[in-house]
PDB file of C-alpha atoms in Angstrom:
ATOM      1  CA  UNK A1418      99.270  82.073  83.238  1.00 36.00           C
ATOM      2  CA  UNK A1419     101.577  83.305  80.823  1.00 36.00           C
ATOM      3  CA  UNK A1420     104.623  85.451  81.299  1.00 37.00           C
ATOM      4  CA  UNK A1421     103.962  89.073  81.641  1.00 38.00           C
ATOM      5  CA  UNK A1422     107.836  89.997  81.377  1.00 42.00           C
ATOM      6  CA  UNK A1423     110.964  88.402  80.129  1.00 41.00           C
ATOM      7  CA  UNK A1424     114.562  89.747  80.277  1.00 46.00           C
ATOM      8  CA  UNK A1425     116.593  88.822  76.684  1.00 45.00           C
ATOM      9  CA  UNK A1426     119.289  87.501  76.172  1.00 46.00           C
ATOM     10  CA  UNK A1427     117.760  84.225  78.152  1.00 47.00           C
ATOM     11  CA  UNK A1428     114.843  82.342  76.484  1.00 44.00           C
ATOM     12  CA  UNK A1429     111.483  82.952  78.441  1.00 40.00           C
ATOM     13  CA  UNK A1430     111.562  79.632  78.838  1.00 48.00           C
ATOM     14  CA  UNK A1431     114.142  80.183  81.163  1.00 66.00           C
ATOM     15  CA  UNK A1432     113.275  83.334  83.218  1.00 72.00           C
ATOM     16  CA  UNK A1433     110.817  85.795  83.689  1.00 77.00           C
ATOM     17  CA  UNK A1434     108.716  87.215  86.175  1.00 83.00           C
ATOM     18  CA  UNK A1435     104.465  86.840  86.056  1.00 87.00           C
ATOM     19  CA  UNK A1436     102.459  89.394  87.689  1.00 90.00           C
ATOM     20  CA  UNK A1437     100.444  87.868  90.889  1.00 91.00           C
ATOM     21  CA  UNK A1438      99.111  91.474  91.945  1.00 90.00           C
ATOM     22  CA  UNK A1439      98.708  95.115  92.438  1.00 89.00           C
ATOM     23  CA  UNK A1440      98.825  97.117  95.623  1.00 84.00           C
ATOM     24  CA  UNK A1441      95.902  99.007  96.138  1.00 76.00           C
ATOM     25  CA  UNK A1442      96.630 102.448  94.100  1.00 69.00           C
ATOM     26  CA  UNK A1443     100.207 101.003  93.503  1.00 77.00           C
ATOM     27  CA  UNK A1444     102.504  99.054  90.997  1.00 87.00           C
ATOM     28  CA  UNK A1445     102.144  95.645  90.781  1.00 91.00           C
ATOM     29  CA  UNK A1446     104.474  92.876  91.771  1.00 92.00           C
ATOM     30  CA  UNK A1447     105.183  89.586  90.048  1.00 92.00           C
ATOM     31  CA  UNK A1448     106.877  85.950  90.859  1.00 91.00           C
ATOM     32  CA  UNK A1449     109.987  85.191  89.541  1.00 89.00           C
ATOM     33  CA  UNK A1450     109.577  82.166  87.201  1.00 86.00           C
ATOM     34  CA  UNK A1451     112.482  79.685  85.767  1.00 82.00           C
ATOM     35  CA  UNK A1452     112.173  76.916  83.020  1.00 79.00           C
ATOM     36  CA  UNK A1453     108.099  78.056  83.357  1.00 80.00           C
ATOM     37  CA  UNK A1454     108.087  77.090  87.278  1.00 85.00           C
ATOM     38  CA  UNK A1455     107.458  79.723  89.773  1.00 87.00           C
ATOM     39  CA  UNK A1456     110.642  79.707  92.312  1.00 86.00           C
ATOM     40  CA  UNK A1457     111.702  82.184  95.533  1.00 89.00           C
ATOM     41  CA  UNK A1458     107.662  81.316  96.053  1.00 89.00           C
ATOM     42  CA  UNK A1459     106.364  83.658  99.304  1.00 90.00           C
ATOM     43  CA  UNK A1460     109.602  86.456  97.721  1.00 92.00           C
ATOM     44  CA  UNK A1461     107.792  89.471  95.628  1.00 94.00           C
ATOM     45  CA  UNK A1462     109.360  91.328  92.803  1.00 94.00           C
ATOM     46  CA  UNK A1463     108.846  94.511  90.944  1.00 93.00           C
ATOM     47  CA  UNK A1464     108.795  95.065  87.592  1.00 89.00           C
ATOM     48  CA  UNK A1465     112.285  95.955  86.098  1.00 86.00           C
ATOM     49  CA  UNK A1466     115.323  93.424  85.700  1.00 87.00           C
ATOM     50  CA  UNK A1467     119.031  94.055  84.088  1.00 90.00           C
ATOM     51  CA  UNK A1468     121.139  91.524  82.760  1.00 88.00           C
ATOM     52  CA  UNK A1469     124.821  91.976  83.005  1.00 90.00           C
ATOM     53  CA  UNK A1470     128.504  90.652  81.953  1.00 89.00           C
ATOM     54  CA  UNK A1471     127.405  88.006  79.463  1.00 85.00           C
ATOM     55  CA  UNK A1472     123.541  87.347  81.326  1.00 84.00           C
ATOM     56  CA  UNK A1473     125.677  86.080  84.020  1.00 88.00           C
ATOM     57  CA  UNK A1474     123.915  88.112  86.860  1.00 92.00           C
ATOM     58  CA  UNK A1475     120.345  89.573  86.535  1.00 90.00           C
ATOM     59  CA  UNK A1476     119.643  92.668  89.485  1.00 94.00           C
ATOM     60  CA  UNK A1477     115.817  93.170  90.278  1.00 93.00           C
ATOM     61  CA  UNK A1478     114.071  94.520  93.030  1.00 95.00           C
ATOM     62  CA  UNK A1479     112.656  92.568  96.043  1.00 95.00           C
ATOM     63  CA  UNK A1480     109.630  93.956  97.949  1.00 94.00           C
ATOM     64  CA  UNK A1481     109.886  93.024 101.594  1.00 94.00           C
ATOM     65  CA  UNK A1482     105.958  93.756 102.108  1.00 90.00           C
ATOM     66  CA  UNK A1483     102.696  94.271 100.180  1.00 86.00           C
ATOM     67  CA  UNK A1484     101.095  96.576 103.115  1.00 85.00           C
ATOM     68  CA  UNK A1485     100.921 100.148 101.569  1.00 80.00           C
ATOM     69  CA  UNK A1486     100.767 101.220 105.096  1.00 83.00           C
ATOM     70  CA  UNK A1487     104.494 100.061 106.067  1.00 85.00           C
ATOM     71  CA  UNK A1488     105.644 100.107 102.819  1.00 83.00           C
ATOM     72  CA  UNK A1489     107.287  99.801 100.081  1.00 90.00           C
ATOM     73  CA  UNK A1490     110.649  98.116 101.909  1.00 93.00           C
ATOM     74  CA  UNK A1491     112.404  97.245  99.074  1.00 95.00           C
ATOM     75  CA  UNK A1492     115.903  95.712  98.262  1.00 97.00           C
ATOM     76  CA  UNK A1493     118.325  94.951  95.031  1.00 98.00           C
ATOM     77  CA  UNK A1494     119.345  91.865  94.837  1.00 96.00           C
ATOM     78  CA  UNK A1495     121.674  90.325  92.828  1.00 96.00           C
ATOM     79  CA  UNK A1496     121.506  86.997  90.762  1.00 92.00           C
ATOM     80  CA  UNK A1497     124.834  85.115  89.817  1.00 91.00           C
ATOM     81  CA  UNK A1498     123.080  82.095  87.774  1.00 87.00           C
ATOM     82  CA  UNK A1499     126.066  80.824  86.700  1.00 88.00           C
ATOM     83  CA  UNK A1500     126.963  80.100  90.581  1.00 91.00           C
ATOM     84  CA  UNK A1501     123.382  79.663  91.561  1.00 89.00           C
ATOM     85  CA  UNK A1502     123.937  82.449  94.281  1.00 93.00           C
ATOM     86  CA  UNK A1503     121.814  85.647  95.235  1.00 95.00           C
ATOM     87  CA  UNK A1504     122.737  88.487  97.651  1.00 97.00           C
ATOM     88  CA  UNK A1505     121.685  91.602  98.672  1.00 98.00           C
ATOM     89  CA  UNK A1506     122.904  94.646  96.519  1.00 98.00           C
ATOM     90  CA  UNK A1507     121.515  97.552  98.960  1.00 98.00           C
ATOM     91  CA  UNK A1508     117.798  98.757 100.766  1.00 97.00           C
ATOM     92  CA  UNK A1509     115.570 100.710 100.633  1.00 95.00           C
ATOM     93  CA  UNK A1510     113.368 101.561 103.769  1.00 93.00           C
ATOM     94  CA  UNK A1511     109.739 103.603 102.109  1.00 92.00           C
ATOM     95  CA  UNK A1512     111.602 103.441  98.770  1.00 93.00           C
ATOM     96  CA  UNK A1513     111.871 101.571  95.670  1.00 94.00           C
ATOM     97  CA  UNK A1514     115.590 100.651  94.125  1.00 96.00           C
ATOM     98  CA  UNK A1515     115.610  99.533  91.063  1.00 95.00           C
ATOM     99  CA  UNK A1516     118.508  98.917  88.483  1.00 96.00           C
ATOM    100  CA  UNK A1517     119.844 101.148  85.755  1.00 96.00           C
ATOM    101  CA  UNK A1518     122.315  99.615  83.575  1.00 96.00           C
ATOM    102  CA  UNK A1519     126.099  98.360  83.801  1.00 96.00           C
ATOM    103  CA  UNK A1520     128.957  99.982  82.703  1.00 96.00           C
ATOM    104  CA  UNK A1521     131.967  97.196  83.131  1.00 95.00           C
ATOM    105  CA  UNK A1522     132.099  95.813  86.148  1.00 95.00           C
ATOM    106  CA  UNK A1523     129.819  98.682  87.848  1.00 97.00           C
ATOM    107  CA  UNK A1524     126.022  98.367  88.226  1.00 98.00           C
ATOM    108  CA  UNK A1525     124.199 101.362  88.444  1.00 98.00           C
ATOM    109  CA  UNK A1526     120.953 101.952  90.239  1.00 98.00           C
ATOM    110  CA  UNK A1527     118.682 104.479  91.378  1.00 97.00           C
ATOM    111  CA  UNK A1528     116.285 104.550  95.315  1.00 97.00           C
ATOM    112  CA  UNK A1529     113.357 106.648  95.000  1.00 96.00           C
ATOM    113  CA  UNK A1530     111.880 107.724  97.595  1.00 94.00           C
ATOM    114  CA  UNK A1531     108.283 109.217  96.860  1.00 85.00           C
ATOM    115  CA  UNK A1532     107.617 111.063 100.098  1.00 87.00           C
ATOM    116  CA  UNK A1533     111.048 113.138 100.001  1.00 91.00           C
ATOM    117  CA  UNK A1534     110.331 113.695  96.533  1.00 93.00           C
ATOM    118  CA  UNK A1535     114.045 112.572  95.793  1.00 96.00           C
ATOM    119  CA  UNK A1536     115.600 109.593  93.689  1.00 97.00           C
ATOM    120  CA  UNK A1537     119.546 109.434  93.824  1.00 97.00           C
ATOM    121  CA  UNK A1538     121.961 107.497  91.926  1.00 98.00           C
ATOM    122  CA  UNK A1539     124.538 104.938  93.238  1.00 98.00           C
ATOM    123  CA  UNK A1540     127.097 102.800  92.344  1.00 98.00           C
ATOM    124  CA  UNK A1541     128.421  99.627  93.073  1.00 97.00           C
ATOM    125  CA  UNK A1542     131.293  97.110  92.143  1.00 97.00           C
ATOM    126  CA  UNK A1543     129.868  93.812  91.336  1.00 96.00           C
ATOM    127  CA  UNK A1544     133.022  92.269  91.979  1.00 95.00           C
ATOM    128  CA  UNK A1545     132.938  93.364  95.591  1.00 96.00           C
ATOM    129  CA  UNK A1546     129.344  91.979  96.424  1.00 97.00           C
ATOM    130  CA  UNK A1547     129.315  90.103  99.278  1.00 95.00           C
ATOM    131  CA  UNK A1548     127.399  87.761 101.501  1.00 95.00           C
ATOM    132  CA  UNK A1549     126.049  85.230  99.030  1.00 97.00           C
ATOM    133  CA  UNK A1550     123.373  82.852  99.894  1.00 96.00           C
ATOM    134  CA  UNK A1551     122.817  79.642  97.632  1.00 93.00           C
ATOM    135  CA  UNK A1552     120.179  79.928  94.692  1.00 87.00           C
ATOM    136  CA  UNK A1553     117.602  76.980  94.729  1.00 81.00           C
ATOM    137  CA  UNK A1554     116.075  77.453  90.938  1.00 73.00           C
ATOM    138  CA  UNK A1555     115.542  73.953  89.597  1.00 61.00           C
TER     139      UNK A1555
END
């Protein structure tokens, strides 16, 4: 299967996501690939990524289940591949998060929430994330 989306500056050789599914009257979600192997296998993603200071960390959103019922439980997580570290960025409980764009050191991002109607804006220093957990890509 080849990869449905890629996130420049970093060769698709070296990361991108391929779609495995679609909820049932919902987005899809995809698998995060790296060097054209699947990784974080049983972990589901949606379809956005950002890259940011110097494609050092990529943000994307995590879904946390596929059952339209309970869902969408989503969180933004937070990539250092330079480390080989991931963390949680923030939740989103019957919401989707996804990120906006970096200005410095700040990420932006935005949770939707579909049955309020309402999507709000946040802000974050990436220099203050916290609780890192070791990235297994290779």
């Amino acid at each position: 299967m080849a990869p449905l989306l890629s996130f420049p500056p970093v060769p698709l050789e070296r990361l991108g996501l391929h779609e495995l599914g679609e909820i049932p009257f919902g987005p899809p979600y995809y698998q995060l690939y790296w060097q054209q192997r699947p990784v974080l296998t049983g972990r589901y993603f949606g379809a956005e990524g950002l890259w940011a200071l110097a494609e050092r960390y990529f943000f994307c959103e995590e879904w946390h289940t596929l059952d339209r019922g309970k869902g969408p439980i989503t969180s933004l997580l937070a990539f250092d591949l330079v480390e080989q570290r991931q963390c949680v960025v923030s939740h989103a409980t019957r919401g989707f998060i996804r990120p906006v764009r970096v200005e410095g050191t700040t990420l932006i991002y935005e949770k939707t929430f579909l049955d309020r109607g309402t999507t709000t804006e946040y802000e974050r220093d990436i220099q203050t994330l916290s609780a890192w957990q070791p990235l297994y890509l290779s």
